[in-house]
Amino acid sequence: MIIKDKEFDIYLNISQIEDRISEIGHQISNDYSHSTPLFIGILNGSFMFASQLFKNLSIQAEISFIKLSSYKNLTSSGEVTQLLGLNETIFQRDVIILEDIVDTGTTMVQLLATMDELGPKSVEIATLLYKPGAMVEKLDLKYVGFEIPDRFVIGYGLDYDGLGRNLSDIYQLKL
Ligand code: 5GP
Protein backbone atom coordinates (compact mmCIF):
# COMPACT_ATOMS: atom_id res chain seq x y z
CA MET A 1 0.00 0.00 0.00
CA ILE A 2 1.47 3.34 -1.04
CA ILE A 3 0.24 6.66 0.30
CA LYS A 4 2.01 9.67 -1.16
CA ASP A 5 5.73 8.92 -0.82
CA LYS A 6 5.49 6.17 1.83
CA GLU A 7 4.96 2.43 1.70
CA PHE A 8 2.87 0.62 4.30
CA ASP A 9 2.28 -3.03 5.21
CA ILE A 10 -0.91 -4.44 6.67
CA TYR A 11 -0.67 -4.78 10.44
CA LEU A 12 -4.16 -5.38 11.93
CA ASN A 13 -7.17 -6.41 9.91
CA ILE A 14 -10.71 -5.18 10.42
CA SER A 15 -11.97 -8.33 12.11
CA GLN A 16 -9.14 -8.28 14.67
CA ILE A 17 -9.89 -4.60 15.28
CA GLU A 18 -13.64 -5.06 15.62
CA ASP A 19 -13.31 -8.13 17.86
CA ARG A 20 -11.08 -6.20 20.23
CA ILE A 21 -13.37 -3.16 20.22
CA SER A 22 -16.30 -5.41 21.04
CA GLU A 23 -14.39 -6.74 24.07
CA ILE A 24 -13.69 -3.20 25.24
CA GLY A 25 -17.37 -2.35 24.74
CA HIS A 26 -18.37 -5.18 27.04
CA GLN A 27 -15.76 -4.23 29.60
CA ILE A 28 -16.90 -0.60 29.68
CA SER A 29 -20.56 -1.67 29.84
CA ASN A 30 -19.74 -3.73 32.94
CA ASP A 31 -17.64 -1.03 34.54
CA TYR A 32 -20.28 1.67 34.00
CA SER A 33 -23.44 -0.37 34.57
CA HIS A 34 -24.63 2.11 37.23
CA SER A 35 -23.69 5.27 35.36
CA THR A 36 -24.49 7.12 32.15
CA PRO A 37 -21.01 8.06 30.97
CA LEU A 38 -20.18 10.79 28.51
CA PHE A 39 -17.82 9.60 25.79
CA ILE A 40 -15.67 12.30 24.26
CA GLY A 41 -14.08 11.36 20.96
CA ILE A 42 -10.97 13.25 19.89
CA LEU A 43 -11.21 14.30 16.25
CA ASN A 44 -10.21 13.53 13.65
CA GLY A 45 -8.51 10.20 14.25
CA SER A 46 -10.95 8.58 16.70
CA PHE A 47 -14.12 8.73 14.62
CA MET A 48 -14.09 5.09 13.45
CA PHE A 49 -13.05 3.71 16.83
CA ALA A 50 -15.68 5.86 18.55
CA SER A 51 -18.43 4.74 16.22
CA GLN A 52 -17.58 1.05 16.51
CA LEU A 53 -17.16 1.18 20.29
CA PHE A 54 -20.41 3.07 20.77
CA LYS A 55 -22.30 0.37 18.86
CA ASN A 56 -20.89 -2.21 21.27
CA LEU A 57 -22.20 -0.60 24.46
CA SER A 58 -25.15 -2.11 26.26
CA ILE A 59 -25.52 0.76 28.72
CA GLN A 60 -27.04 4.21 28.35
CA ALA A 61 -24.35 6.62 27.25
CA GLU A 62 -23.80 9.95 25.53
CA ILE A 63 -21.16 10.83 23.00
CA SER A 64 -19.63 14.09 21.85
CA PHE A 65 -16.57 15.01 19.83
CA ILE A 66 -13.91 17.63 20.32
CA LYS A 67 -10.93 18.75 18.35
CA LEU A 68 -7.43 19.44 19.65
CA SER A 69 -4.38 20.65 17.79
CA SER A 70 -3.50 18.56 14.76
CA TYR A 71 -0.72 16.08 14.32
CA LYS A 72 1.75 16.96 11.61
CA ASN A 73 3.48 14.41 9.45
CA LEU A 74 5.40 11.57 11.10
CA THR A 75 6.22 12.94 14.53
CA SER A 76 4.08 14.28 17.35
CA SER A 77 3.93 18.04 17.53
CA GLY A 78 3.59 17.98 21.28
CA GLU A 79 1.42 21.09 21.09
CA VAL A 80 -2.16 20.97 22.27
CA THR A 81 -4.60 23.84 21.99
CA GLN A 82 -7.88 24.16 23.86
CA LEU A 83 -10.87 21.83 23.59
CA LEU A 84 -12.79 22.94 20.53
CA GLY A 85 -16.49 22.20 20.38
CA LEU A 86 -17.19 20.87 23.85
CA ASN A 87 -20.82 21.89 24.36
CA GLU A 88 -21.78 19.40 27.07
CA THR A 89 -21.06 20.17 30.68
CA ILE A 90 -18.73 17.56 32.10
CA PHE A 91 -19.18 18.77 35.68
CA GLN A 92 -19.77 15.71 37.90
CA ARG A 93 -20.01 13.40 34.88
CA ASP A 94 -18.21 10.11 34.31
CA VAL A 95 -16.16 10.91 31.22
CA ILE A 96 -14.42 8.44 28.91
CA ILE A 97 -12.03 9.97 26.41
CA LEU A 98 -11.78 8.13 23.09
CA GLU A 99 -8.45 8.44 21.32
CA ASP A 100 -7.08 6.75 18.22
CA ILE A 101 -3.53 6.36 19.47
CA VAL A 102 -1.41 7.31 22.46
CA ASP A 103 2.17 7.87 21.39
CA THR A 104 4.28 10.04 23.74
CA GLY A 105 1.21 10.66 25.94
CA THR A 106 1.70 14.43 25.82
CA THR A 107 -1.66 15.08 24.16
CA MET A 108 -3.53 13.08 26.80
CA VAL A 109 -1.70 14.61 29.76
CA GLN A 110 -2.54 18.11 28.58
CA LEU A 111 -6.11 17.15 27.78
CA LEU A 112 -6.61 15.59 31.22
CA ALA A 113 -5.28 18.72 32.91
CA THR A 114 -7.72 20.91 30.96
CA MET A 115 -10.62 18.56 31.70
CA ASP A 116 -9.87 18.37 35.41
CA GLU A 117 -10.55 22.08 35.67
CA LEU A 118 -14.12 21.43 34.51
CA GLY A 119 -14.86 19.23 37.55
CA PRO A 120 -15.81 15.82 36.13
CA LYS A 121 -16.68 13.01 38.56
CA SER A 122 -14.19 10.73 36.81
CA VAL A 123 -12.13 10.66 33.63
CA GLU A 124 -10.77 7.53 31.97
CA ILE A 125 -9.04 7.00 28.64
CA ALA A 126 -9.94 4.45 25.99
CA THR A 127 -7.42 4.30 23.17
CA LEU A 128 -7.48 1.98 20.21
CA LEU A 129 -3.69 1.90 19.93
CA TYR A 130 -0.87 2.49 22.39
CA LYS A 131 2.86 2.66 21.71
CA PRO A 132 4.49 1.86 25.08
CA GLY A 133 7.94 2.38 23.58
CA ALA A 134 7.18 6.00 22.76
CA MET A 135 5.52 6.98 26.04
CA VAL A 136 7.29 9.75 27.95
CA GLU A 137 4.47 10.70 30.34
CA LYS A 138 3.02 8.95 33.37
CA LEU A 139 -0.47 8.11 32.25
CA ASP A 140 -3.09 5.59 33.33
CA LEU A 141 -4.71 4.10 30.21
CA LYS A 142 -7.71 2.12 31.43
CA TYR A 143 -8.83 0.71 28.08
CA VAL A 144 -6.28 -0.15 25.39
CA GLY A 145 -7.15 -1.90 22.15
CA PHE A 146 -3.66 -2.93 21.04
CA GLU A 147 -0.15 -2.25 22.28
CA ILE A 148 1.93 -1.70 19.16
CA PRO A 149 5.60 -1.07 18.34
CA ASP A 150 6.89 2.45 17.97
CA ARG A 151 6.23 2.64 14.24
CA PHE A 152 3.94 4.98 12.32
CA VAL A 153 0.51 3.52 11.52
CA ILE A 154 -2.42 4.56 9.35
CA GLY A 155 -5.95 3.38 8.59
CA TYR A 156 -9.13 2.95 10.60
CA GLY A 157 -9.30 6.71 11.11
CA LEU A 158 -5.56 7.39 11.36
CA ASP A 159 -3.95 9.43 8.62
CA TYR A 160 -0.69 10.16 6.92
CA ASP A 161 -0.85 13.79 5.87
CA GLY A 162 -4.64 13.69 5.70
CA LEU A 163 -4.84 10.45 3.73
CA GLY A 164 -5.49 6.83 4.67
CA ARG A 165 -8.24 7.40 7.22
CA ASN A 166 -10.73 5.47 5.09
CA LEU A 167 -8.73 2.22 5.16
CA SER A 168 -10.63 -0.36 7.18
CA ASP A 169 -7.46 -2.20 8.21
CA ILE A 170 -4.48 -0.70 10.05
CA TYR A 171 -1.17 -0.44 8.20
CA GLN A 172 2.36 0.08 9.49
CA LEU A 173 5.07 2.13 7.82
CA LYS A 174 7.41 -0.18 5.96
CA LEU A 175 11.00 -0.05 7.18
P1 5GP B 1 1.06 11.94 21.61
O1 5GP B 1 0.74 13.26 22.18
O2 5GP B 1 0.60 10.78 22.47
O3 5GP B 1 2.52 11.82 21.26
O4 5GP B 1 0.37 11.84 20.21
C1 5GP B 1 -0.95 11.55 20.07
C2 5GP B 1 -1.43 11.93 18.68
O5 5GP B 1 -0.36 11.81 17.70
C3 5GP B 1 -2.50 10.98 18.23
O6 5GP B 1 -3.77 11.44 18.57
C4 5GP B 1 -2.29 10.94 16.73
O7 5GP B 1 -3.02 11.99 16.14
C5 5GP B 1 -0.84 11.22 16.53
N1 5GP B 1 -0.06 10.00 16.28
C6 5GP B 1 0.84 9.42 17.10
N2 5GP B 1 1.36 8.31 16.55
C7 5GP B 1 0.76 8.18 15.35
C8 5GP B 1 0.86 7.18 14.32
O8 5GP B 1 1.60 6.20 14.36
N3 5GP B 1 0.06 7.38 13.23
C9 5GP B 1 -0.78 8.44 13.11
N4 5GP B 1 -1.49 8.53 11.99
N5 5GP B 1 -0.89 9.38 14.06
C10 5GP B 1 -0.14 9.24 15.17
PDB file of C-alpha atoms and ligand atoms in Angstrom:
ATOM      1  CA  MET A   1       0.000   0.000   0.000  1.00  0.00           C
ATOM      2  CA  ILE A   2       1.467   3.339  -1.039  1.00  0.00           C
ATOM      3  CA  ILE A   3       0.241   6.664   0.296  1.00  0.00           C
ATOM      4  CA  LYS A   4       2.009   9.673  -1.165  1.00  0.00           C
ATOM      5  CA  ASP A   5       5.734   8.924  -0.816  1.00  0.00           C
ATOM      6  CA  LYS A   6       5.488   6.165   1.825  1.00  0.00           C
ATOM      7  CA  GLU A   7       4.962   2.433   1.700  1.00  0.00           C
ATOM      8  CA  PHE A   8       2.868   0.618   4.305  1.00  0.00           C
ATOM      9  CA  ASP A   9       2.284  -3.034   5.211  1.00  0.00           C
ATOM     10  CA  ILE A  10      -0.913  -4.441   6.672  1.00  0.00           C
ATOM     11  CA  TYR A  11      -0.674  -4.779  10.440  1.00  0.00           C
ATOM     12  CA  LEU A  12      -4.158  -5.382  11.933  1.00  0.00           C
ATOM     13  CA  ASN A  13      -7.167  -6.406   9.914  1.00  0.00           C
ATOM     14  CA  ILE A  14     -10.706  -5.182  10.417  1.00  0.00           C
ATOM     15  CA  SER A  15     -11.967  -8.329  12.111  1.00  0.00           C
ATOM     16  CA  GLN A  16      -9.141  -8.275  14.667  1.00  0.00           C
ATOM     17  CA  ILE A  17      -9.890  -4.601  15.284  1.00  0.00           C
ATOM     18  CA  GLU A  18     -13.635  -5.056  15.618  1.00  0.00           C
ATOM     19  CA  ASP A  19     -13.308  -8.130  17.863  1.00  0.00           C
ATOM     20  CA  ARG A  20     -11.082  -6.200  20.225  1.00  0.00           C
ATOM     21  CA  ILE A  21     -13.370  -3.158  20.222  1.00  0.00           C
ATOM     22  CA  SER A  22     -16.298  -5.412  21.039  1.00  0.00           C
ATOM     23  CA  GLU A  23     -14.386  -6.744  24.074  1.00  0.00           C
ATOM     24  CA  ILE A  24     -13.690  -3.205  25.240  1.00  0.00           C
ATOM     25  CA  GLY A  25     -17.367  -2.349  24.740  1.00  0.00           C
ATOM     26  CA  HIS A  26     -18.372  -5.176  27.038  1.00  0.00           C
ATOM     27  CA  GLN A  27     -15.762  -4.228  29.598  1.00  0.00           C
ATOM     28  CA  ILE A  28     -16.903  -0.598  29.675  1.00  0.00           C
ATOM     29  CA  SER A  29     -20.557  -1.668  29.844  1.00  0.00           C
ATOM     30  CA  ASN A  30     -19.742  -3.732  32.935  1.00  0.00           C
ATOM     31  CA  ASP A  31     -17.636  -1.032  34.545  1.00  0.00           C
ATOM     32  CA  TYR A  32     -20.280   1.665  34.001  1.00  0.00           C
ATOM     33  CA  SER A  33     -23.444  -0.366  34.574  1.00  0.00           C
ATOM     34  CA  HIS A  34     -24.626   2.109  37.233  1.00  0.00           C
ATOM     35  CA  SER A  35     -23.685   5.269  35.365  1.00  0.00           C
ATOM     36  CA  THR A  36     -24.493   7.121  32.149  1.00  0.00           C
ATOM     37  CA  PRO A  37     -21.014   8.061  30.969  1.00  0.00           C
ATOM     38  CA  LEU A  38     -20.185  10.785  28.507  1.00  0.00           C
ATOM     39  CA  PHE A  39     -17.816   9.599  25.794  1.00  0.00           C
ATOM     40  CA  ILE A  40     -15.670  12.301  24.255  1.00  0.00           C
ATOM     41  CA  GLY A  41     -14.081  11.364  20.955  1.00  0.00           C
ATOM     42  CA  ILE A  42     -10.967  13.248  19.888  1.00  0.00           C
ATOM     43  CA  LEU A  43     -11.208  14.299  16.251  1.00  0.00           C
ATOM     44  CA  ASN A  44     -10.209  13.530  13.650  1.00  0.00           C
ATOM     45  CA  GLY A  45      -8.513  10.195  14.248  1.00  0.00           C
ATOM     46  CA  SER A  46     -10.947   8.582  16.703  1.00  0.00           C
ATOM     47  CA  PHE A  47     -14.118   8.735  14.617  1.00  0.00           C
ATOM     48  CA  MET A  48     -14.093   5.088  13.445  1.00  0.00           C
ATOM     49  CA  PHE A  49     -13.051   3.712  16.833  1.00  0.00           C
ATOM     50  CA  ALA A  50     -15.678   5.862  18.552  1.00  0.00           C
ATOM     51  CA  SER A  51     -18.432   4.738  16.219  1.00  0.00           C
ATOM     52  CA  GLN A  52     -17.576   1.054  16.512  1.00  0.00           C
ATOM     53  CA  LEU A  53     -17.157   1.185  20.295  1.00  0.00           C
ATOM     54  CA  PHE A  54     -20.414   3.067  20.770  1.00  0.00           C
ATOM     55  CA  LYS A  55     -22.301   0.370  18.861  1.00  0.00           C
ATOM     56  CA  ASN A  56     -20.889  -2.210  21.268  1.00  0.00           C
ATOM     57  CA  LEU A  57     -22.196  -0.602  24.460  1.00  0.00           C
ATOM     58  CA  SER A  58     -25.147  -2.111  26.260  1.00  0.00           C
ATOM     59  CA  ILE A  59     -25.523   0.764  28.724  1.00  0.00           C
ATOM     60  CA  GLN A  60     -27.038   4.211  28.351  1.00  0.00           C
ATOM     61  CA  ALA A  61     -24.345   6.619  27.252  1.00  0.00           C
ATOM     62  CA  GLU A  62     -23.798   9.951  25.534  1.00  0.00           C
ATOM     63  CA  ILE A  63     -21.162  10.831  22.997  1.00  0.00           C
ATOM     64  CA  SER A  64     -19.634  14.087  21.853  1.00  0.00           C
ATOM     65  CA  PHE A  65     -16.575  15.006  19.831  1.00  0.00           C
ATOM     66  CA  ILE A  66     -13.909  17.634  20.316  1.00  0.00           C
ATOM     67  CA  LYS A  67     -10.930  18.755  18.351  1.00  0.00           C
ATOM     68  CA  LEU A  68      -7.431  19.438  19.652  1.00  0.00           C
ATOM     69  CA  SER A  69      -4.379  20.649  17.794  1.00  0.00           C
ATOM     70  CA  SER A  70      -3.501  18.561  14.758  1.00  0.00           C
ATOM     71  CA  TYR A  71      -0.722  16.083  14.318  1.00  0.00           C
ATOM     72  CA  LYS A  72       1.749  16.959  11.606  1.00  0.00           C
ATOM     73  CA  ASN A  73       3.480  14.410   9.447  1.00  0.00           C
ATOM     74  CA  LEU A  74       5.396  11.571  11.097  1.00  0.00           C
ATOM     75  CA  THR A  75       6.220  12.944  14.531  1.00  0.00           C
ATOM     76  CA  SER A  76       4.077  14.280  17.354  1.00  0.00           C
ATOM     77  CA  SER A  77       3.934  18.040  17.527  1.00  0.00           C
ATOM     78  CA  GLY A  78       3.590  17.978  21.281  1.00  0.00           C
ATOM     79  CA  GLU A  79       1.419  21.089  21.093  1.00  0.00           C
ATOM     80  CA  VAL A  80      -2.158  20.974  22.268  1.00  0.00           C
ATOM     81  CA  THR A  81      -4.599  23.842  21.993  1.00  0.00           C
ATOM     82  CA  GLN A  82      -7.882  24.157  23.860  1.00  0.00           C
ATOM     83  CA  LEU A  83     -10.867  21.831  23.589  1.00  0.00           C
ATOM     84  CA  LEU A  84     -12.788  22.942  20.527  1.00  0.00           C
ATOM     85  CA  GLY A  85     -16.489  22.202  20.377  1.00  0.00           C
ATOM     86  CA  LEU A  86     -17.187  20.875  23.851  1.00  0.00           C
ATOM     87  CA  ASN A  87     -20.824  21.894  24.359  1.00  0.00           C
ATOM     88  CA  GLU A  88     -21.778  19.398  27.074  1.00  0.00           C
ATOM     89  CA  THR A  89     -21.065  20.168  30.679  1.00  0.00           C
ATOM     90  CA  ILE A  90     -18.728  17.557  32.099  1.00  0.00           C
ATOM     91  CA  PHE A  91     -19.177  18.769  35.679  1.00  0.00           C
ATOM     92  CA  GLN A  92     -19.772  15.713  37.905  1.00  0.00           C
ATOM     93  CA  ARG A  93     -20.011  13.397  34.881  1.00  0.00           C
ATOM     94  CA  ASP A  94     -18.207  10.114  34.307  1.00  0.00           C
ATOM     95  CA  VAL A  95     -16.163  10.914  31.217  1.00  0.00           C
ATOM     96  CA  ILE A  96     -14.419   8.440  28.914  1.00  0.00           C
ATOM     97  CA  ILE A  97     -12.034   9.970  26.410  1.00  0.00           C
ATOM     98  CA  LEU A  98     -11.783   8.135  23.090  1.00  0.00           C
ATOM     99  CA  GLU A  99      -8.451   8.443  21.324  1.00  0.00           C
ATOM    100  CA  ASP A 100      -7.082   6.750  18.217  1.00  0.00           C
ATOM    101  CA  ILE A 101      -3.528   6.361  19.469  1.00  0.00           C
ATOM    102  CA  VAL A 102      -1.408   7.313  22.460  1.00  0.00           C
ATOM    103  CA  ASP A 103       2.172   7.874  21.393  1.00  0.00           C
ATOM    104  CA  THR A 104       4.277  10.043  23.742  1.00  0.00           C
ATOM    105  CA  GLY A 105       1.209  10.662  25.936  1.00  0.00           C
ATOM    106  CA  THR A 106       1.695  14.426  25.819  1.00  0.00           C
ATOM    107  CA  THR A 107      -1.657  15.081  24.160  1.00  0.00           C
ATOM    108  CA  MET A 108      -3.526  13.079  26.801  1.00  0.00           C
ATOM    109  CA  VAL A 109      -1.696  14.606  29.760  1.00  0.00           C
ATOM    110  CA  GLN A 110      -2.538  18.111  28.578  1.00  0.00           C
ATOM    111  CA  LEU A 111      -6.106  17.152  27.783  1.00  0.00           C
ATOM    112  CA  LEU A 112      -6.606  15.591  31.225  1.00  0.00           C
ATOM    113  CA  ALA A 113      -5.277  18.722  32.906  1.00  0.00           C
ATOM    114  CA  THR A 114      -7.716  20.907  30.964  1.00  0.00           C
ATOM    115  CA  MET A 115     -10.617  18.558  31.695  1.00  0.00           C
ATOM    116  CA  ASP A 116      -9.865  18.365  35.405  1.00  0.00           C
ATOM    117  CA  GLU A 117     -10.555  22.082  35.670  1.00  0.00           C
ATOM    118  CA  LEU A 118     -14.117  21.427  34.512  1.00  0.00           C
ATOM    119  CA  GLY A 119     -14.863  19.226  37.553  1.00  0.00           C
ATOM    120  CA  PRO A 120     -15.810  15.822  36.135  1.00  0.00           C
ATOM    121  CA  LYS A 121     -16.683  13.011  38.565  1.00  0.00           C
ATOM    122  CA  SER A 122     -14.194  10.732  36.812  1.00  0.00           C
ATOM    123  CA  VAL A 123     -12.133  10.660  33.630  1.00  0.00           C
ATOM    124  CA  GLU A 124     -10.772   7.531  31.970  1.00  0.00           C
ATOM    125  CA  ILE A 125      -9.045   6.998  28.641  1.00  0.00           C
ATOM    126  CA  ALA A 126      -9.941   4.449  25.992  1.00  0.00           C
ATOM    127  CA  THR A 127      -7.423   4.304  23.173  1.00  0.00           C
ATOM    128  CA  LEU A 128      -7.479   1.977  20.206  1.00  0.00           C
ATOM    129  CA  LEU A 129      -3.690   1.903  19.929  1.00  0.00           C
ATOM    130  CA  TYR A 130      -0.870   2.493  22.385  1.00  0.00           C
ATOM    131  CA  LYS A 131       2.862   2.657  21.713  1.00  0.00           C
ATOM    132  CA  PRO A 132       4.488   1.860  25.083  1.00  0.00           C
ATOM    133  CA  GLY A 133       7.937   2.378  23.579  1.00  0.00           C
ATOM    134  CA  ALA A 134       7.184   6.005  22.755  1.00  0.00           C
ATOM    135  CA  MET A 135       5.519   6.982  26.037  1.00  0.00           C
ATOM    136  CA  VAL A 136       7.293   9.750  27.945  1.00  0.00           C
ATOM    137  CA  GLU A 137       4.474  10.698  30.339  1.00  0.00           C
ATOM    138  CA  LYS A 138       3.023   8.955  33.366  1.00  0.00           C
ATOM    139  CA  LEU A 139      -0.469   8.110  32.254  1.00  0.00           C
ATOM    140  CA  ASP A 140      -3.087   5.591  33.326  1.00  0.00           C
ATOM    141  CA  LEU A 141      -4.711   4.102  30.214  1.00  0.00           C
ATOM    142  CA  LYS A 142      -7.714   2.125  31.433  1.00  0.00           C
ATOM    143  CA  TYR A 143      -8.831   0.708  28.084  1.00  0.00           C
ATOM    144  CA  VAL A 144      -6.280  -0.153  25.392  1.00  0.00           C
ATOM    145  CA  GLY A 145      -7.146  -1.905  22.147  1.00  0.00           C
ATOM    146  CA  PHE A 146      -3.660  -2.930  21.044  1.00  0.00           C
ATOM    147  CA  GLU A 147      -0.148  -2.250  22.278  1.00  0.00           C
ATOM    148  CA  ILE A 148       1.935  -1.698  19.161  1.00  0.00           C
ATOM    149  CA  PRO A 149       5.600  -1.071  18.343  1.00  0.00           C
ATOM    150  CA  ASP A 150       6.892   2.446  17.968  1.00  0.00           C
ATOM    151  CA  ARG A 151       6.228   2.639  14.245  1.00  0.00           C
ATOM    152  CA  PHE A 152       3.937   4.981  12.323  1.00  0.00           C
ATOM    153  CA  VAL A 153       0.510   3.520  11.517  1.00  0.00           C
ATOM    154  CA  ILE A 154      -2.418   4.559   9.351  1.00  0.00           C
ATOM    155  CA  GLY A 155      -5.945   3.385   8.594  1.00  0.00           C
ATOM    156  CA  TYR A 156      -9.133   2.948  10.603  1.00  0.00           C
ATOM    157  CA  GLY A 157      -9.305   6.713  11.105  1.00  0.00           C
ATOM    158  CA  LEU A 158      -5.563   7.389  11.362  1.00  0.00           C
ATOM    159  CA  ASP A 159      -3.954   9.435   8.617  1.00  0.00           C
ATOM    160  CA  TYR A 160      -0.690  10.165   6.916  1.00  0.00           C
ATOM    161  CA  ASP A 161      -0.850  13.790   5.872  1.00  0.00           C
ATOM    162  CA  GLY A 162      -4.637  13.689   5.698  1.00  0.00           C
ATOM    163  CA  LEU A 163      -4.839  10.448   3.732  1.00  0.00           C
ATOM    164  CA  GLY A 164      -5.487   6.829   4.668  1.00  0.00           C
ATOM    165  CA  ARG A 165      -8.240   7.403   7.223  1.00  0.00           C
ATOM    166  CA  ASN A 166     -10.725   5.469   5.088  1.00  0.00           C
ATOM    167  CA  LEU A 167      -8.731   2.221   5.162  1.00  0.00           C
ATOM    168  CA  SER A 168     -10.631  -0.365   7.177  1.00  0.00           C
ATOM    169  CA  ASP A 169      -7.459  -2.201   8.211  1.00  0.00           C
ATOM    170  CA  ILE A 170      -4.476  -0.700  10.049  1.00  0.00           C
ATOM    171  CA  TYR A 171      -1.172  -0.440   8.203  1.00  0.00           C
ATOM    172  CA  GLN A 172       2.358   0.077   9.490  1.00  0.00           C
ATOM    173  CA  LEU A 173       5.075   2.133   7.825  1.00  0.00           C
ATOM    174  CA  LYS A 174       7.411  -0.179   5.962  1.00  0.00           C
ATOM    175  CA  LEU A 175      11.001  -0.048   7.181  1.00  0.00           C
TER     176      LEU A 175
HETATM  177  P1  5GP B   1       1.058  11.944  21.609  1.00  0.00           P
HETATM  178  O1  5GP B   1       0.736  13.264  22.175  1.00  0.00           O
HETATM  179  O2  5GP B   1       0.603  10.783  22.475  1.00  0.00           O
HETATM  180  O3  5GP B   1       2.519  11.824  21.261  1.00  0.00           O
HETATM  181  O4  5GP B   1       0.367  11.837  20.211  1.00  0.00           O
HETATM  182  C1  5GP B   1      -0.953  11.554  20.067  1.00  0.00           C
HETATM  183  C2  5GP B   1      -1.426  11.931  18.681  1.00  0.00           C
HETATM  184  O5  5GP B   1      -0.361  11.807  17.704  1.00  0.00           O
HETATM  185  C3  5GP B   1      -2.503  10.983  18.226  1.00  0.00           C
HETATM  186  O6  5GP B   1      -3.765  11.436  18.570  1.00  0.00           O
HETATM  187  C4  5GP B   1      -2.295  10.942  16.734  1.00  0.00           C
HETATM  188  O7  5GP B   1      -3.025  11.987  16.141  1.00  0.00           O
HETATM  189  C5  5GP B   1      -0.839  11.219  16.531  1.00  0.00           C
HETATM  190  N1  5GP B   1      -0.060   9.997  16.277  1.00  0.00           N
HETATM  191  C6  5GP B   1       0.843   9.415  17.096  1.00  0.00           C
HETATM  192  N2  5GP B   1       1.358   8.307  16.552  1.00  0.00           N
HETATM  193  C7  5GP B   1       0.760   8.178  15.348  1.00  0.00           C
HETATM  194  C8  5GP B   1       0.859   7.184  14.316  1.00  0.00           C
HETATM  195  O8  5GP B   1       1.602   6.199  14.358  1.00  0.00           O
HETATM  196  N3  5GP B   1       0.065   7.377  13.227  1.00  0.00           N
HETATM  197  C9  5GP B   1      -0.779   8.443  13.108  1.00  0.00           C
HETATM  198  N4  5GP B   1      -1.491   8.527  11.988  1.00  0.00           N
HETATM  199  N5  5GP B   1      -0.892   9.376  14.063  1.00  0.00           N
HETATM  200  C10 5GP B   1      -0.140   9.237  15.172  1.00  0.00           C
END
